[in-house]
Amino acid sequence: WTAAVMVTLAVLSTPGAEGRDSPQDFVYQFKGLCYFTNGTERVRLVTRYIYNQEEYVRFDSDVGEYRAVTPLGRPDAEYWNSQEGELERVRAEADTVCRHNYQSEVRTTFQRLVEPTVTISLSRTEALNHHNLLVCSVTDFYPGQIKVRWFR
């Protein structure tokens, strides 16, 4: 199975904190996403940098470097990719951050099981008014990977 863990940091501007050419109000976001396949057999880290709801640069551990998503991100991607120490640090974060956090969560969140709410109802269709149809609804459960089977 694949799981994703996301960390979001949103920074709202404060008067005087931005440069003279910056708008008065803006939102800057950093999102770090860890994708896990088969536990920690395969780990992928994607970091996204977002300004006013527009992603402008990202790092993907499968690619191994920063990539500009928009022209706004080109200077940052070029600068960060020229810094060997920065690239080594962010490349290592798939292990130092993602795998580390997975081990913490596997003892708590990933072991959490919530029983589903199951409702079975009878429904009649106009076209088949002499036949009845059983409808099964399964909701409010965790984890999301669940199989629903009908037995006679």
PDB file of C-alpha atoms in Angstrom:
ATOM      1  CA  TRP A   1       0.000   0.000   0.000  1.00  0.00           C
ATOM      2  CA  THR A   2       1.049   3.584  -0.429  1.00  0.00           C
ATOM      3  CA  ALA A   3       0.723   6.251   2.230  1.00  0.00           C
ATOM      4  CA  ALA A   4       1.480   9.937   2.132  1.00  0.00           C
ATOM      5  CA  VAL A   5       2.361  12.166   5.030  1.00  0.00           C
ATOM      6  CA  MET A   6       2.257  15.894   4.485  1.00  0.00           C
ATOM      7  CA  VAL A   7       3.631  18.750   6.532  1.00  0.00           C
ATOM      8  CA  THR A   8       2.401  22.228   5.691  1.00  0.00           C
ATOM      9  CA  LEU A   9       3.950  25.475   6.805  1.00  0.00           C
ATOM     10  CA  ALA A  10       2.017  28.597   5.903  1.00  0.00           C
ATOM     11  CA  VAL A  11       3.520  31.997   6.536  1.00  0.00           C
ATOM     12  CA  LEU A  12       1.264  35.021   6.490  1.00  0.00           C
ATOM     13  CA  SER A  13       3.009  38.324   5.998  1.00  0.00           C
ATOM     14  CA  THR A  14       3.271  40.900   8.708  1.00  0.00           C
ATOM     15  CA  PRO A  15       3.573  44.606   7.919  1.00  0.00           C
ATOM     16  CA  GLY A  16       7.221  45.546   7.536  1.00  0.00           C
ATOM     17  CA  ALA A  17       8.415  41.942   7.169  1.00  0.00           C
ATOM     18  CA  GLU A  18       8.291  41.903   3.381  1.00  0.00           C
ATOM     19  CA  GLY A  19      10.380  43.855   0.883  1.00  0.00           C
ATOM     20  CA  ARG A  20       9.257  47.138  -0.616  1.00  0.00           C
ATOM     21  CA  ASP A  21       8.014  45.499  -3.825  1.00  0.00           C
ATOM     22  CA  SER A  22       6.055  42.744  -2.054  1.00  0.00           C
ATOM     23  CA  PRO A  23       2.273  42.938  -1.875  1.00  0.00           C
ATOM     24  CA  GLN A  24       0.835  43.908   1.511  1.00  0.00           C
ATOM     25  CA  ASP A  25      -0.846  40.518   2.027  1.00  0.00           C
ATOM     26  CA  PHE A  26       0.481  37.226   0.704  1.00  0.00           C
ATOM     27  CA  VAL A  27       0.739  33.560   1.646  1.00  0.00           C
ATOM     28  CA  TYR A  28       3.929  31.525   1.376  1.00  0.00           C
ATOM     29  CA  GLN A  29       3.638  27.759   1.878  1.00  0.00           C
ATOM     30  CA  PHE A  30       6.129  24.932   2.142  1.00  0.00           C
ATOM     31  CA  LYS A  31       4.735  21.416   1.833  1.00  0.00           C
ATOM     32  CA  GLY A  32       6.852  18.367   2.534  1.00  0.00           C
ATOM     33  CA  LEU A  33       5.231  15.137   1.352  1.00  0.00           C
ATOM     34  CA  CYS A  34       6.566  11.670   2.149  1.00  0.00           C
ATOM     35  CA  TYR A  35       5.222   8.813   0.023  1.00  0.00           C
ATOM     36  CA  PHE A  36       5.681   5.256   1.307  1.00  0.00           C
ATOM     37  CA  THR A  37       5.223   2.036  -0.656  1.00  0.00           C
ATOM     38  CA  ASN A  38       5.188  -1.299   1.203  1.00  0.00           C
ATOM     39  CA  GLY A  39       6.085   0.302   4.511  1.00  0.00           C
ATOM     40  CA  THR A  40       9.469   1.915   4.013  1.00  0.00           C
ATOM     41  CA  GLU A  41      10.565  -0.366   1.163  1.00  0.00           C
ATOM     42  CA  ARG A  42      10.295   2.619  -1.167  1.00  0.00           C
ATOM     43  CA  VAL A  43      10.273   6.193   0.148  1.00  0.00           C
ATOM     44  CA  ARG A  44       9.801   9.294  -1.980  1.00  0.00           C
ATOM     45  CA  LEU A  45      10.088  12.874  -0.722  1.00  0.00           C
ATOM     46  CA  VAL A  46       8.509  15.795  -2.566  1.00  0.00           C
ATOM     47  CA  THR A  47       8.922  19.322  -1.213  1.00  0.00           C
ATOM     48  CA  ARG A  48       6.748  22.030  -2.741  1.00  0.00           C
ATOM     49  CA  TYR A  49       7.192  25.787  -2.449  1.00  0.00           C
ATOM     50  CA  ILE A  50       4.001  27.762  -3.017  1.00  0.00           C
ATOM     51  CA  TYR A  51       3.437  31.513  -3.250  1.00  0.00           C
ATOM     52  CA  ASN A  52      -0.173  32.765  -3.271  1.00  0.00           C
ATOM     53  CA  GLN A  53      -1.582  29.326  -4.171  1.00  0.00           C
ATOM     54  CA  GLU A  54       0.873  28.823  -7.066  1.00  0.00           C
ATOM     55  CA  GLU A  55       3.600  26.205  -6.758  1.00  0.00           C
ATOM     56  CA  TYR A  56       6.767  27.712  -8.187  1.00  0.00           C
ATOM     57  CA  VAL A  57       9.572  25.251  -7.322  1.00  0.00           C
ATOM     58  CA  ARG A  58       9.819  21.671  -6.023  1.00  0.00           C
ATOM     59  CA  PHE A  59      12.288  19.011  -5.020  1.00  0.00           C
ATOM     60  CA  ASP A  60      11.482  15.381  -5.837  1.00  0.00           C
ATOM     61  CA  SER A  61      13.804  12.719  -4.435  1.00  0.00           C
ATOM     62  CA  ASP A  62      13.146  10.587  -7.540  1.00  0.00           C
ATOM     63  CA  VAL A  63      14.648  13.408  -9.638  1.00  0.00           C
ATOM     64  CA  GLY A  64      17.370  14.376  -7.140  1.00  0.00           C
ATOM     65  CA  GLU A  65      17.353  18.124  -7.736  1.00  0.00           C
ATOM     66  CA  TYR A  66      15.148  21.196  -7.542  1.00  0.00           C
ATOM     67  CA  ARG A  67      12.975  21.941 -10.566  1.00  0.00           C
ATOM     68  CA  ALA A  68      11.231  25.213 -11.381  1.00  0.00           C
ATOM     69  CA  VAL A  69       7.489  24.767 -11.863  1.00  0.00           C
ATOM     70  CA  THR A  70       7.010  28.372 -13.044  1.00  0.00           C
ATOM     71  CA  PRO A  71       9.438  31.087 -14.183  1.00  0.00           C
ATOM     72  CA  LEU A  72       9.254  32.511 -10.632  1.00  0.00           C
ATOM     73  CA  GLY A  73      10.974  29.353  -9.368  1.00  0.00           C
ATOM     74  CA  ARG A  74      13.854  29.334 -11.844  1.00  0.00           C
ATOM     75  CA  PRO A  75      16.263  31.513  -9.779  1.00  0.00           C
ATOM     76  CA  ASP A  76      15.640  29.480  -6.602  1.00  0.00           C
ATOM     77  CA  ALA A  77      16.039  26.123  -8.389  1.00  0.00           C
ATOM     78  CA  GLU A  78      19.269  27.240 -10.064  1.00  0.00           C
ATOM     79  CA  TYR A  79      20.696  28.615  -6.829  1.00  0.00           C
ATOM     80  CA  TRP A  80      19.763  25.611  -4.645  1.00  0.00           C
ATOM     81  CA  ASN A  81      21.046  23.156  -7.276  1.00  0.00           C
ATOM     82  CA  SER A  82      24.393  25.006  -7.309  1.00  0.00           C
ATOM     83  CA  GLN A  83      24.768  24.482  -3.547  1.00  0.00           C
ATOM     84  CA  GLU A  84      26.159  20.942  -3.135  1.00  0.00           C
ATOM     85  CA  GLY A  85      25.588  21.004   0.633  1.00  0.00           C
ATOM     86  CA  GLU A  86      21.921  21.916   0.128  1.00  0.00           C
ATOM     87  CA  LEU A  87      21.426  19.099  -2.377  1.00  0.00           C
ATOM     88  CA  GLU A  88      23.095  16.551  -0.075  1.00  0.00           C
ATOM     89  CA  ARG A  89      20.918  17.685   2.830  1.00  0.00           C
ATOM     90  CA  VAL A  90      17.608  17.550   0.964  1.00  0.00           C
ATOM     91  CA  ARG A  91      18.479  14.243  -0.747  1.00  0.00           C
ATOM     92  CA  ALA A  92      19.119  12.710   2.678  1.00  0.00           C
ATOM     93  CA  GLU A  93      15.742  13.892   4.018  1.00  0.00           C
ATOM     94  CA  ALA A  94      13.912  10.919   2.483  1.00  0.00           C
ATOM     95  CA  ASP A  95      15.753   8.912   5.154  1.00  0.00           C
ATOM     96  CA  THR A  96      16.341  11.437   7.937  1.00  0.00           C
ATOM     97  CA  VAL A  97      12.820  12.882   7.871  1.00  0.00           C
ATOM     98  CA  CYS A  98      10.460  10.490   6.067  1.00  0.00           C
ATOM     99  CA  ARG A  99      11.757   7.135   7.324  1.00  0.00           C
ATOM    100  CA  HIS A 100      12.304   8.558  10.813  1.00  0.00           C
ATOM    101  CA  ASN A 101       8.757   9.949  11.006  1.00  0.00           C
ATOM    102  CA  TYR A 102       7.326   6.708   9.583  1.00  0.00           C
ATOM    103  CA  GLN A 103       8.881   4.746  12.454  1.00  0.00           C
ATOM    104  CA  SER A 104       7.249   7.138  14.940  1.00  0.00           C
ATOM    105  CA  GLU A 105       3.855   6.931  13.259  1.00  0.00           C
ATOM    106  CA  VAL A 106       3.840   3.161  12.784  1.00  0.00           C
ATOM    107  CA  ARG A 107       3.588   2.783  16.575  1.00  0.00           C
ATOM    108  CA  THR A 108       0.625   5.167  16.830  1.00  0.00           C
ATOM    109  CA  THR A 109      -1.349   6.389  13.830  1.00  0.00           C
ATOM    110  CA  PHE A 110      -0.781   3.451  11.480  1.00  0.00           C
ATOM    111  CA  GLN A 111      -1.915   0.980  14.150  1.00  0.00           C
ATOM    112  CA  ARG A 112      -5.169   2.839  14.723  1.00  0.00           C
ATOM    113  CA  LEU A 113      -8.135   0.795  13.611  1.00  0.00           C
ATOM    114  CA  VAL A 114     -11.673   2.152  13.556  1.00  0.00           C
ATOM    115  CA  GLU A 115     -14.633  -0.157  13.014  1.00  0.00           C
ATOM    116  CA  PRO A 116     -16.737   0.727   9.969  1.00  0.00           C
ATOM    117  CA  THR A 117     -20.351   1.798  10.078  1.00  0.00           C
ATOM    118  CA  VAL A 118     -22.267  -0.604   7.853  1.00  0.00           C
ATOM    119  CA  THR A 119     -25.765   0.117   6.594  1.00  0.00           C
ATOM    120  CA  ILE A 120     -27.744  -2.269   4.409  1.00  0.00           C
ATOM    121  CA  SER A 121     -30.942  -0.914   2.938  1.00  0.00           C
ATOM    122  CA  LEU A 122     -33.617  -2.115   0.563  1.00  0.00           C
ATOM    123  CA  SER A 123     -34.107  -0.111  -2.605  1.00  0.00           C
ATOM    124  CA  ARG A 124     -36.687  -0.524  -5.337  1.00  0.00           C
ATOM    125  CA  THR A 125     -36.065   0.619  -8.873  1.00  0.00           C
ATOM    126  CA  GLU A 126     -38.790   1.829 -11.209  1.00  0.00           C
ATOM    127  CA  ALA A 127     -37.653  -0.346 -14.104  1.00  0.00           C
ATOM    128  CA  LEU A 128     -37.543  -3.452 -11.949  1.00  0.00           C
ATOM    129  CA  ASN A 129     -40.451  -2.785  -9.602  1.00  0.00           C
ATOM    130  CA  HIS A 130     -40.906  -6.483  -8.994  1.00  0.00           C
ATOM    131  CA  HIS A 131     -37.235  -6.913  -7.921  1.00  0.00           C
ATOM    132  CA  ASN A 132     -35.612  -5.599  -4.773  1.00  0.00           C
ATOM    133  CA  LEU A 133     -32.087  -4.257  -4.634  1.00  0.00           C
ATOM    134  CA  LEU A 134     -29.889  -4.404  -1.536  1.00  0.00           C
ATOM    135  CA  VAL A 135     -27.564  -1.429  -1.064  1.00  0.00           C
ATOM    136  CA  CYS A 136     -24.565  -1.673   1.256  1.00  0.00           C
ATOM    137  CA  SER A 137     -22.871   1.478   2.551  1.00  0.00           C
ATOM    138  CA  VAL A 138     -19.594   1.250   4.503  1.00  0.00           C
ATOM    139  CA  THR A 139     -18.331   4.505   6.053  1.00  0.00           C
ATOM    140  CA  ASP A 140     -16.282   6.073   8.857  1.00  0.00           C
ATOM    141  CA  PHE A 141     -13.401   3.606   9.021  1.00  0.00           C
ATOM    142  CA  TYR A 142      -9.626   3.697   9.148  1.00  0.00           C
ATOM    143  CA  PRO A 143      -7.417   2.664   7.443  1.00  0.00           C
ATOM    144  CA  GLY A 144      -8.929   3.289   4.029  1.00  0.00           C
ATOM    145  CA  GLN A 145      -7.935  -0.030   2.471  1.00  0.00           C
ATOM    146  CA  ILE A 146     -10.884  -2.289   3.228  1.00  0.00           C
ATOM    147  CA  LYS A 147     -12.571  -5.046   1.278  1.00  0.00           C
ATOM    148  CA  VAL A 148     -16.341  -5.383   1.388  1.00  0.00           C
ATOM    149  CA  ARG A 149     -17.623  -8.849   0.537  1.00  0.00           C
ATOM    150  CA  TRP A 150     -21.120 -10.241   0.210  1.00  0.00           C
ATOM    151  CA  PHE A 151     -21.788 -13.806   1.348  1.00  0.00           C
ATOM    152  CA  ARG A 152     -24.988 -15.783   0.809  1.00  0.00           C
TER     153      ARG A 152
END
